[in-house]
Short mmCIF file of C-alpha atoms and ligand atoms in Angstrom, two decimals:
data_model
loop_
_atom_site.label_atom_id
_atom_site.label_comp_id
_atom_site.label_asym_id
_atom_site.label_seq_id
_atom_site.Cartn_x
_atom_site.Cartn_y
_atom_site.Cartn_z
CA MET A 1 216.75 53.01 136.84
CA MET A 2 216.97 50.04 134.40
CA PRO A 3 219.95 50.44 131.94
CA THR A 4 219.20 50.44 128.34
CA LEU A 5 219.40 47.01 126.75
CA GLN A 6 221.23 46.02 123.80
CA ALA A 7 220.20 42.95 121.61
CA VAL A 8 222.91 40.37 120.55
CA ILE A 9 222.04 38.24 117.48
CA GLY A 10 223.88 35.34 115.96
CA LEU A 11 222.63 33.50 112.76
CA GLU A 12 222.86 29.74 111.65
CA ILE A 13 222.16 29.37 108.03
CA HIS A 14 221.58 26.11 106.25
CA VAL A 15 222.25 26.36 102.44
CA GLN A 16 221.39 23.55 100.03
CA LEU A 17 224.31 23.15 97.56
CA SER A 18 223.47 23.07 93.82
CA CYS A 19 225.01 19.66 93.14
CA ALA A 20 223.79 17.07 90.69
CA THR A 21 223.83 14.30 93.18
CA LYS A 22 223.55 13.72 96.90
CA MET A 23 226.44 14.03 99.20
CA PHE A 24 227.27 10.33 99.85
CA CYS A 25 225.62 8.48 96.82
CA SER A 26 224.92 9.22 93.17
CA CYS A 27 221.14 9.65 93.48
CA PRO A 28 220.01 12.87 92.01
CA ASN A 29 219.77 15.91 94.14
CA ARG A 30 216.08 16.82 93.37
CA PRO A 31 214.05 16.64 96.56
CA GLY A 32 210.99 17.90 94.73
CA ASP A 33 210.53 14.96 92.46
CA GLU A 34 207.81 12.33 93.09
CA PRO A 35 208.36 11.09 96.83
CA ASN A 36 211.14 8.44 97.22
CA ARG A 37 212.14 8.29 93.67
CA ASN A 38 215.63 9.60 94.23
CA THR A 39 216.63 6.85 96.56
CA CYS A 40 219.22 4.05 96.86
CA PRO A 41 220.40 1.73 99.80
CA ILE A 42 223.05 4.39 100.85
CA CYS A 43 220.45 7.14 101.20
CA LEU A 44 217.76 5.07 102.55
CA TRP A 45 220.37 4.54 105.29
CA LEU A 46 219.97 0.82 105.05
CA PRO A 47 222.73 -1.06 107.11
CA GLY A 48 225.80 -2.34 105.65
CA ASN A 49 226.32 0.56 102.80
CA LEU A 50 229.34 2.65 102.82
CA PRO A 51 228.96 6.54 102.08
CA ARG A 52 230.99 7.82 99.19
CA PHE A 53 231.87 11.58 99.71
CA SER A 54 231.03 13.57 96.53
CA ALA A 55 233.63 15.66 95.02
CA GLU A 56 231.14 18.03 93.73
CA ALA A 57 229.73 18.61 97.28
CA LEU A 58 233.22 19.61 98.30
CA GLU A 59 233.71 22.02 95.43
CA LYS A 60 230.36 23.79 96.04
CA ALA A 61 230.95 23.85 99.77
CA THR A 62 234.37 25.37 99.07
CA LEU A 63 232.84 27.91 96.86
CA ALA A 64 230.56 28.95 99.60
CA CYS A 65 233.48 29.16 102.03
CA LEU A 66 235.62 31.36 99.73
CA ALA A 67 232.50 33.69 98.94
CA LEU A 68 232.20 34.38 102.69
CA ASN A 69 236.00 35.08 103.09
CA CYS A 70 236.63 31.89 105.19
CA ARG A 71 239.81 30.12 105.79
CA ILE A 72 239.56 26.50 104.33
CA GLN A 73 240.91 24.01 106.76
CA LYS A 74 243.66 21.69 105.49
CA GLU A 75 241.92 18.75 107.09
CA SER A 76 238.23 18.43 108.03
CA ALA A 77 236.21 15.47 108.94
CA PHE A 78 232.54 14.13 109.52
CA ASP A 79 231.13 13.45 112.94
CA GLN A 80 228.04 11.50 113.80
CA LYS A 81 225.46 13.85 115.26
CA VAL A 82 223.27 11.35 117.25
CA TYR A 83 219.65 11.87 117.44
CA TYR A 84 216.70 9.75 116.62
CA TYR A 85 213.76 11.12 114.68
CA PRO A 86 211.54 9.65 111.84
CA ASP A 87 213.21 11.86 109.50
CA LEU A 88 216.52 10.23 110.45
CA PRO A 89 216.01 6.62 111.10
CA LYS A 90 219.59 5.72 110.93
CA GLY A 91 220.04 7.47 114.26
CA TYR A 92 222.84 9.99 113.31
CA GLN A 93 223.31 12.68 110.69
CA LEU A 94 226.82 13.05 108.98
CA SER A 95 227.85 16.57 109.97
CA GLN A 96 231.33 18.27 110.76
CA PHE A 97 231.09 19.23 114.26
CA HIS A 98 234.70 18.89 115.72
CA ARG A 99 236.63 19.71 112.41
CA PRO A 100 234.57 21.86 110.15
CA LEU A 101 235.53 22.72 106.44
CA ALA A 102 236.38 26.44 107.24
CA ARG A 103 236.57 28.99 109.82
CA ASN A 104 237.06 32.74 110.43
CA GLY A 105 235.29 34.28 107.67
CA TRP A 106 233.56 37.59 107.45
CA LEU A 107 231.01 39.65 105.41
CA ASP A 108 230.80 43.59 105.54
CA ILE A 109 227.27 44.93 105.78
CA VAL A 110 225.96 48.47 105.02
CA GLN A 111 224.14 49.65 108.18
CA GLU A 112 221.01 51.92 108.11
CA ASP A 113 223.34 55.06 108.69
CA GLU A 114 225.55 53.82 105.73
CA THR A 115 228.48 52.82 107.79
CA LEU A 116 230.16 49.50 107.07
CA GLN A 117 230.21 46.83 109.73
CA ARG A 118 232.08 43.55 109.80
CA ILE A 119 230.21 40.49 110.82
CA ARG A 120 232.48 37.59 111.61
CA ILE A 121 231.72 34.06 110.46
CA GLN A 122 232.72 31.52 113.10
CA LYS A 123 232.73 28.40 110.86
CA ILE A 124 231.13 26.65 107.73
CA HIS A 125 230.66 22.90 108.03
CA MET A 126 229.12 20.43 105.56
CA GLU A 127 226.37 18.09 106.45
CA GLU A 128 223.72 15.87 104.94
CA ASP A 129 220.11 16.80 104.79
CA VAL A 130 217.40 14.59 106.65
CA ALA A 131 214.27 13.05 105.18
CA ARG A 132 211.21 15.23 104.77
CA LEU A 133 208.25 14.47 106.82
CA VAL A 134 204.73 15.08 105.38
CA HIS A 135 201.88 15.16 107.91
CA GLU A 136 198.44 14.04 106.32
CA LYS A 137 194.93 13.38 107.47
CA GLU A 138 193.72 9.88 107.00
CA GLY A 139 190.19 10.07 108.10
CA LYS A 140 190.36 11.08 111.58
CA THR A 141 193.92 10.31 112.32
CA THR A 142 196.89 12.19 111.39
CA VAL A 143 199.69 10.13 109.75
CA SER A 144 203.22 11.14 108.96
CA LEU A 145 204.73 9.97 105.55
CA VAL A 146 208.57 10.11 105.05
CA ASP A 147 210.05 11.20 101.67
CA PHE A 148 213.68 10.30 101.35
CA ASN A 149 214.31 12.43 98.32
CA ARG A 150 215.92 15.03 100.45
CA ALA A 151 217.81 12.40 102.66
CA GLY A 152 221.50 12.86 102.19
CA THR A 153 221.23 16.02 100.05
CA PRO A 154 224.39 18.31 100.42
CA LEU A 155 224.14 21.21 102.89
CA VAL A 156 226.57 23.67 104.40
CA GLU A 157 225.76 25.28 107.74
CA ILE A 158 227.09 28.87 108.14
CA VAL A 159 227.52 29.86 111.77
CA THR A 160 228.18 33.62 112.45
CA GLU A 161 229.66 35.12 115.61
CA PRO A 162 227.10 36.92 117.78
CA ASP A 163 227.99 40.30 116.05
CA LEU A 164 224.75 41.56 114.89
CA ARG A 165 222.71 44.15 116.88
CA THR A 166 219.55 44.85 115.19
CA PRO A 167 216.91 43.06 113.15
CA ALA A 168 217.62 45.46 110.28
CA ASP A 169 221.27 44.34 110.33
CA ALA A 170 220.25 40.74 110.51
CA MET A 171 218.27 41.06 107.34
CA GLU A 172 220.96 42.94 105.45
CA PHE A 173 223.54 40.47 106.47
CA LEU A 174 221.23 37.67 105.07
CA ARG A 175 220.68 39.71 101.78
CA THR A 176 224.54 40.17 101.44
CA LEU A 177 225.13 36.53 102.28
CA ARG A 178 222.73 35.58 99.67
CA MET A 179 224.13 37.63 97.11
CA GLN A 180 227.55 36.31 97.83
CA LEU A 181 226.69 32.70 97.80
CA ARG A 182 224.39 33.01 94.55
CA TYR A 183 227.19 34.86 92.86
CA SER A 184 229.56 31.92 93.60
CA GLN A 185 226.89 29.66 92.09
CA CYS A 186 227.09 27.16 94.97
CA SER A 187 223.43 27.47 95.68
CA THR A 188 220.25 29.22 94.64
CA CYS A 189 219.70 30.43 98.16
CA SER A 190 215.84 30.57 97.83
CA MET A 191 214.08 30.82 101.12
CA GLU A 192 210.78 30.19 99.61
CA GLN A 193 211.95 27.04 97.96
CA GLY A 194 213.77 26.07 101.24
CA THR A 195 217.33 26.14 99.63
CA MET A 196 218.33 28.49 102.39
CA ARG A 197 216.99 28.28 106.00
CA VAL A 198 217.78 30.43 108.83
CA ASP A 199 217.91 30.03 112.66
CA ALA A 200 218.40 33.17 114.80
CA ASN A 201 219.87 33.33 118.27
CA VAL A 202 218.83 36.25 120.26
CA SER A 203 219.88 37.58 123.80
CA VAL A 204 219.82 40.96 125.48
CA ARG A 205 222.34 42.56 127.79
CA PRO A 206 222.94 46.10 129.13
CA SER A 207 224.33 48.54 126.52
CA GLY A 208 228.05 48.68 126.55
CA SER A 209 228.44 45.33 128.26
CA ASN A 210 230.21 42.35 126.78
CA VAL A 211 228.68 39.48 128.51
CA LEU A 212 226.99 36.90 126.49
CA ASN A 213 223.63 36.13 128.31
CA ALA A 214 221.30 33.15 127.92
CA LYS A 215 220.03 33.13 124.39
CA VAL A 216 216.80 32.05 122.60
CA GLU A 217 216.99 30.29 119.39
CA ILE A 218 214.11 30.94 116.81
CA LYS A 219 213.51 28.41 114.02
CA ASN A 220 211.08 28.08 111.16
CA MET A 221 211.58 31.26 109.18
CA ASN A 222 211.18 31.24 105.44
CA SER A 223 211.80 34.70 104.40
CA ILE A 224 214.33 37.40 105.32
CA ARG A 225 211.40 39.66 106.33
CA HIS A 226 210.26 36.95 108.65
CA VAL A 227 213.73 36.90 110.14
CA GLY A 228 213.48 40.53 110.89
CA ASP A 229 210.06 40.40 112.43
CA ALA A 230 210.68 37.39 114.63
CA VAL A 231 213.95 38.80 115.89
CA ALA A 232 212.34 42.17 116.63
CA HIS A 233 209.35 40.30 118.46
CA GLU A 234 211.89 38.30 120.41
CA ILE A 235 213.98 41.24 121.57
CA ARG A 236 210.83 42.97 122.83
CA ARG A 237 209.82 39.77 124.61
CA GLN A 238 213.14 39.59 126.43
CA GLU A 239 213.15 43.18 127.23
CA SER A 240 209.93 43.02 128.97
CA LEU A 241 211.10 39.93 130.83
CA ALA A 242 214.12 41.80 131.98
CA MET A 243 212.15 44.83 132.96
CA SER A 244 210.05 42.74 135.17
CA LYS A 245 213.13 41.02 136.62
CA GLU A 246 212.26 37.50 135.21
CA PRO A 247 214.87 35.25 134.19
CA ILE A 248 215.64 34.51 130.59
CA VAL A 249 215.97 30.77 129.98
CA THR A 250 217.88 29.22 127.06
CA HIS A 251 215.33 27.33 124.86
CA THR A 252 214.09 27.02 121.21
CA ARG A 253 211.11 28.90 119.91
CA LEU A 254 209.06 28.78 116.61
CA TRP A 255 208.01 31.97 114.68
CA ASP A 256 204.48 32.12 113.58
CA PRO A 257 204.37 34.63 110.71
CA GLU A 258 200.51 34.74 110.77
CA ALA A 259 200.05 35.35 114.49
CA ARG A 260 203.37 37.24 114.37
CA ILE A 261 204.49 35.69 117.68
CA THR A 262 207.06 32.98 118.77
CA SER A 263 206.20 30.19 120.89
CA PRO A 264 208.22 27.49 122.76
CA MET A 265 209.04 24.52 120.67
CA ARG A 266 209.49 20.87 121.82
CA GLU A 267 213.20 20.09 121.80
CA LYS A 268 214.52 17.12 119.67
CA PHE A 269 216.59 14.82 121.78
CA GLU A 270 220.27 15.56 120.90
CA GLY A 271 222.97 13.07 121.71
CA PRO A 272 226.65 13.41 121.40
CA CYS A 273 228.73 14.18 118.43
CA VAL A 274 231.23 11.38 117.81
CA PRO A 275 233.82 11.02 114.97
CA ASP A 276 232.47 8.95 112.10
CA PRO A 277 234.57 6.19 110.91
CA SER A 278 233.09 5.62 107.43
CA VAL A 279 234.04 8.81 105.60
CA PRO A 280 237.77 9.33 105.32
CA PRO A 281 238.94 12.89 106.57
CA ILE A 282 238.85 15.49 103.79
CA VAL A 283 242.36 16.66 102.89
CA ILE A 284 242.67 19.84 100.86
CA SER A 285 245.74 20.22 98.68
CA GLU A 286 247.41 23.66 98.24
CA LYS A 287 247.23 23.12 94.44
CA TRP A 288 243.57 22.27 94.45
CA LEU A 289 242.67 25.28 96.65
CA ARG A 290 244.81 27.56 94.56
CA GLU A 291 242.89 26.45 91.50
CA MET A 292 239.58 27.10 93.23
CA ILE A 293 240.61 30.54 94.25
CA ARG A 294 241.66 31.26 90.79
CA ASN A 295 238.37 30.29 89.41
CA MET A 296 236.48 32.43 91.63
CA PRO A 297 234.42 35.24 89.75
CA GLU A 298 235.11 38.81 90.78
CA MET A 299 232.63 39.32 93.42
CA PRO A 300 229.85 41.89 93.70
CA GLY A 301 231.63 44.39 95.95
CA LEU A 302 234.84 44.69 93.81
CA LYS A 303 232.63 44.89 90.59
CA ALA A 304 230.52 47.63 91.87
CA GLU A 305 233.64 49.59 92.69
CA ARG A 306 235.08 49.02 89.35
CA TYR A 307 231.74 49.93 87.72
CA MET A 308 231.94 53.39 89.56
CA ASN A 309 235.55 54.08 88.87
CA ARG A 310 235.93 52.89 85.41
CA HIS A 311 232.42 53.27 83.90
CA GLY A 312 231.06 56.24 85.79
CA LEU A 313 228.00 54.54 87.21
CA THR A 314 226.33 55.94 90.09
CA ARG A 315 226.38 53.71 93.15
CA GLU A 316 223.04 52.71 92.85
CA GLU A 317 223.40 51.62 89.26
CA ALA A 318 226.71 49.95 90.31
CA LEU A 319 224.90 47.88 92.90
CA GLN A 320 222.09 46.96 90.45
CA MET A 321 224.48 45.83 87.87
CA SER A 322 226.72 43.74 90.24
CA ALA A 323 224.42 41.93 92.57
CA GLU A 324 223.53 39.21 90.42
CA ARG A 325 225.75 37.16 88.14
CA ASN A 326 223.55 37.01 85.02
CA VAL A 327 222.96 40.61 85.20
CA SER A 328 226.63 41.68 85.46
CA CYS A 329 227.57 39.24 82.54
CA TYR A 330 224.84 40.69 80.31
CA PHE A 331 225.93 44.34 81.42
CA GLU A 332 229.65 43.65 80.77
CA SER A 333 228.96 41.91 77.53
CA ALA A 334 226.91 45.03 76.43
CA LEU A 335 229.94 46.93 77.34
CA ASP A 336 232.19 44.89 75.27
CA HIS A 337 230.01 45.76 72.25
CA GLN A 338 230.58 49.49 73.00
CA ALA A 339 227.14 50.09 74.94
CA PRO A 340 227.13 53.51 76.74
CA PRO A 341 227.58 52.28 80.36
CA ARG A 342 225.08 54.33 82.24
CA LEU A 343 222.65 54.10 79.49
CA ALA A 344 223.11 50.23 79.42
CA ALA A 345 222.81 50.12 83.33
CA GLN A 346 219.48 52.08 83.31
CA TRP A 347 217.93 50.14 80.53
CA ILE A 348 219.04 46.60 81.92
CA ALA A 349 217.54 47.71 85.28
CA ALA A 350 214.33 49.40 84.12
CA GLN A 351 213.39 48.21 80.45
CA LEU A 352 214.60 44.60 80.41
CA PRO A 353 212.95 43.20 83.50
CA PRO A 354 209.30 43.84 82.24
CA LEU A 355 210.01 42.90 78.71
CA LEU A 356 211.49 39.59 79.70
CA LYS A 357 208.80 38.94 82.10
CA ASP A 358 206.19 39.51 79.44
CA ARG A 359 208.11 37.16 77.09
CA GLU A 360 208.76 34.59 79.86
CA GLU A 361 212.41 34.67 79.10
CA THR A 362 215.59 35.30 81.15
CA LEU A 363 218.70 37.19 80.48
CA GLU A 364 220.31 33.87 79.52
CA ASN A 365 217.83 32.59 77.06
CA THR A 366 216.48 35.76 75.43
CA PRO A 367 217.12 36.11 71.67
CA LEU A 368 217.77 39.77 72.56
CA ASP A 369 221.66 39.37 72.64
CA PRO A 370 223.95 41.97 74.23
CA GLN A 371 225.31 42.94 70.94
CA ARG A 372 222.12 44.11 69.29
CA PHE A 373 221.07 45.58 72.81
CA ALA A 374 224.34 47.62 72.70
CA GLY A 375 223.77 48.66 69.04
CA LEU A 376 220.37 50.12 69.96
CA LEU A 377 221.74 51.99 72.96
CA LEU A 378 224.26 53.38 70.70
CA MET A 379 221.50 54.79 68.19
CA LEU A 380 219.72 56.18 71.15
CA GLU A 381 222.80 57.99 72.52
CA ARG A 382 223.55 59.33 68.96
CA GLU A 383 220.10 60.71 68.99
CA GLU A 384 219.39 58.70 65.74
CA ILE A 385 216.24 57.58 67.53
CA ASN A 386 214.46 58.72 70.69
CA ALA A 387 213.60 56.81 73.90
CA ASN A 388 210.14 56.11 72.77
CA ALA A 389 211.32 54.52 69.48
CA ALA A 390 214.04 52.73 71.19
CA ARG A 391 211.51 51.00 73.55
CA GLU A 392 209.70 49.86 70.54
CA VAL A 393 212.67 48.74 68.57
CA LEU A 394 213.67 46.81 71.78
CA ARG A 395 210.58 44.75 71.52
CA LYS A 396 211.14 44.18 67.87
CA LEU A 397 214.71 42.94 68.57
CA CYS A 398 213.25 40.14 70.55
CA GLU A 399 211.10 38.97 67.62
CA SER A 400 213.66 38.78 65.00
CA THR A 401 217.43 38.52 64.26
CA ALA A 402 217.51 41.84 62.46
CA SER A 403 220.02 44.59 63.46
CA PRO A 404 218.56 47.59 65.30
CA ALA A 405 219.40 49.75 62.29
CA GLU A 406 217.51 47.35 60.13
CA ILE A 407 214.54 47.49 62.47
CA VAL A 408 214.78 51.28 62.64
CA VAL A 409 214.44 51.34 58.88
CA GLN A 410 211.57 49.00 58.71
CA CYS A 411 209.51 50.88 61.27
CA GLY A 412 210.37 54.29 60.03
CA CYS A 413 211.13 55.58 63.46
CA ARG A 414 214.49 57.39 62.76
CA GLN A 415 214.45 60.43 64.93
CA VAL A 416 213.74 63.79 63.35
CA SER A 417 216.48 66.06 64.20
CA GLU A 418 216.46 68.57 61.10
CA ALA A 419 215.83 71.98 62.39
CA ASP A 420 213.45 73.25 59.53
CA GLU A 421 211.32 70.27 59.89
CA LEU A 422 211.00 70.65 63.79
CA GLU A 423 210.51 74.22 63.32
CA ALA A 424 207.55 73.84 61.04
CA LEU A 425 206.16 71.29 63.50
CA VAL A 426 206.35 73.76 66.47
CA ASP A 427 204.99 76.55 64.53
CA ARG A 428 202.01 74.55 63.65
CA VAL A 429 201.34 73.31 67.13
CA ILE A 430 201.65 76.86 68.60
CA LEU A 431 199.10 78.04 66.06
CA GLU A 432 196.65 75.27 66.63
CA ASN A 433 196.89 75.51 70.62
CA ALA A 434 196.41 79.25 71.23
CA SER A 435 194.85 78.76 74.82
CA ALA A 436 197.67 76.43 76.06
CA VAL A 437 200.14 79.14 74.84
CA GLU A 438 198.27 81.63 76.53
CA ASN A 439 198.50 79.48 79.76
CA PHE A 440 202.18 79.17 79.35
CA ARG A 441 202.58 82.87 79.02
CA GLN A 442 200.45 83.32 82.25
CA GLY A 443 203.19 81.08 83.77
CA ALA A 444 201.61 77.62 83.82
CA SER A 445 204.65 75.46 83.37
CA LYS A 446 202.28 72.33 82.69
CA ALA A 447 201.27 73.99 79.43
CA LEU A 448 204.85 73.33 78.05
CA GLY A 449 204.44 69.70 78.69
CA PHE A 450 201.02 69.67 76.84
CA LEU A 451 202.43 71.57 73.91
CA MET A 452 205.45 69.13 73.76
CA GLY A 453 203.14 66.14 73.78
CA ARG A 454 201.26 67.66 70.93
CA ALA A 455 204.30 68.36 68.94
CA MET A 456 205.72 64.81 69.59
CA GLN A 457 202.43 63.35 68.48
CA ALA A 458 202.34 65.38 65.36
CA SER A 459 205.75 63.99 64.42
CA GLY A 460 204.47 60.46 64.78
CA GLY A 461 206.67 60.10 67.89
CA LYS A 462 209.76 60.52 65.99
CA ALA A 463 210.90 64.13 66.94
CA ASN A 464 214.14 64.54 68.88
CA PRO A 465 212.94 65.60 72.19
CA ARG A 466 215.82 67.65 73.20
CA LEU A 467 215.90 69.71 69.99
CA LEU A 468 212.08 69.84 70.08
CA LYS A 469 212.02 71.41 73.47
CA GLU A 470 214.72 73.96 72.73
CA LEU A 471 212.83 75.03 69.84
CA MET A 472 209.54 75.08 71.64
CA THR A 473 210.78 77.18 74.60
CA SER A 474 212.57 79.66 72.42
CA LYS A 475 209.63 80.20 70.21
CA LEU A 476 207.17 80.58 73.03
CA LYS A 477 209.42 83.03 74.84
CA GLY A 478 210.43 84.81 71.66
CA ASP A 479 206.59 85.26 70.69
CA GLY A 480 205.94 86.42 74.32
CA GLN A 481 208.17 89.49 73.95
P1 LIG B 1 225.15 26.39 120.74
O1 LIG B 1 226.27 25.73 121.53
O2 LIG B 1 224.08 26.69 121.76
O3 LIG B 1 224.84 25.87 119.59
P2 LIG B 1 226.96 28.25 119.73
O4 LIG B 1 228.01 28.84 120.49
O5 LIG B 1 227.27 27.18 118.89
O6 LIG B 1 225.67 27.92 120.56
O7 LIG B 1 226.37 29.49 118.80
C1 LIG B 1 225.27 29.23 117.94
C2 LIG B 1 224.94 30.50 117.39
O8 LIG B 1 224.40 31.32 118.53
C3 LIG B 1 226.04 31.24 116.76
O9 LIG B 1 225.39 32.05 115.61
C4 LIG B 1 226.31 32.32 117.76
O10 LIG B 1 226.81 33.42 117.18
C5 LIG B 1 225.10 32.57 118.65
N1 LIG B 1 225.08 32.92 119.91
C6 LIG B 1 225.90 32.35 120.90
N2 LIG B 1 225.92 33.18 122.08
C7 LIG B 1 224.84 34.09 121.92
C8 LIG B 1 224.31 34.88 122.69
N3 LIG B 1 224.45 34.92 123.97
N4 LIG B 1 223.32 35.76 122.28
C9 LIG B 1 223.08 35.70 120.85
N5 LIG B 1 223.56 34.73 120.02
C10 LIG B 1 224.42 33.96 120.49
MG1 LIG B 2 224.49 25.59 117.55
ZN1 LIG B 3 221.09 7.35 97.17
#
């Protein structure tokens, strides 16, 4: 009988660093501009020009390494990775092969059964990106155009150990990695926009074995979902090869997301990697590194713990508030203004996104500042307004600089909590809706919702829903006896 097989997966992730300039010259790092605008003799790779290594690239790369718990190496250096292709006419790419910037990192991922698994990161190295090729039809012939805007832009490559075992874990790893990197603000990590690109290495072996068998590398995946699909497909392909006792040969494949298959890819010629003499070794001082570590933000994992322990958020709320830096900043700023934590979390997660989307704003540029947002939530918590009114006030807060209290006065939506006022309301609704009252007494619980709706409507949406419900149920039950 065939032993059951286990998949072994390792990822290589290219991340474009959010730097103002390219890695070895002062051209703008804006690959999307009009083609070949952002170029100079250095990044056109013309002969006779010396690269000048960018301090910002080192800073952003170091942020990436620290966000992934890596050991920064005291000294690292660039090599020339030799190959020729029209996107690399100088014949080599500056990359760190022998002496990478960092080693021995890790990330914990939450597996499907909710246990934590630590995925080791082998190394992170810096490298320059190559030019972009654009293939176009000119009449009947296909021509290839070269855009050097991307040539020499700063990248890091993150290489994991082959510690992943399932497509789901690979996807979760990438989501966690993206969260950490975005949080450190070293990159936007957008797979759609190509600022994060993933290659997946896949092999299979008998469950329980420790061997590393021949692997297949899959390239060309531009979403995390595609990585999951491609890896799952590749595991099935290798399993069926193993079943029919066919050998698995090391090679590279391309994922076709439409056809949902991988197919073999023509390999580029790759030459040796030789030490580069033009960029001096990168020497990291203790002092500089300490300063970088000191300036690292509190990362999402720790933040989420703190939000749960200190502010009583549920795990889900805490994860929502901690995953992105702009969200956690807004949340914490609202707390600084005394917003009730759970209410703030719920409103930031559910109410703000559609509102901001409508208004084409972001948390950073919306006129709805955390202070007035907090003020609104306090009024809601103190039952001075109800949730419906609060949603309306929220909109109005975006349109003026008035305080929440002022807007509540303007729109006359202060909540009605006075017992006699509410009682009169309930009496009237019960009197006018005899059949619903009858249904309620027959046990139709939906009737209560209907009657509540009527009463709320009659109050112009201003009734305190909690008190209203109390009064309504006690009246209905009382009348029934
Ligand atoms: P290569 O020399 O072919 O580039 P590396 O050892 O540098 O291979 O590893 C590249 C990536 O492939 C790493 O992410 C690593 O974890 C992964 N990898 C290495 N061996 C295997 C294997 N047998 N199965 C799956 N992934 C592997
Ligand atoms: Mg490799
Ligand atoms: Zn340049």
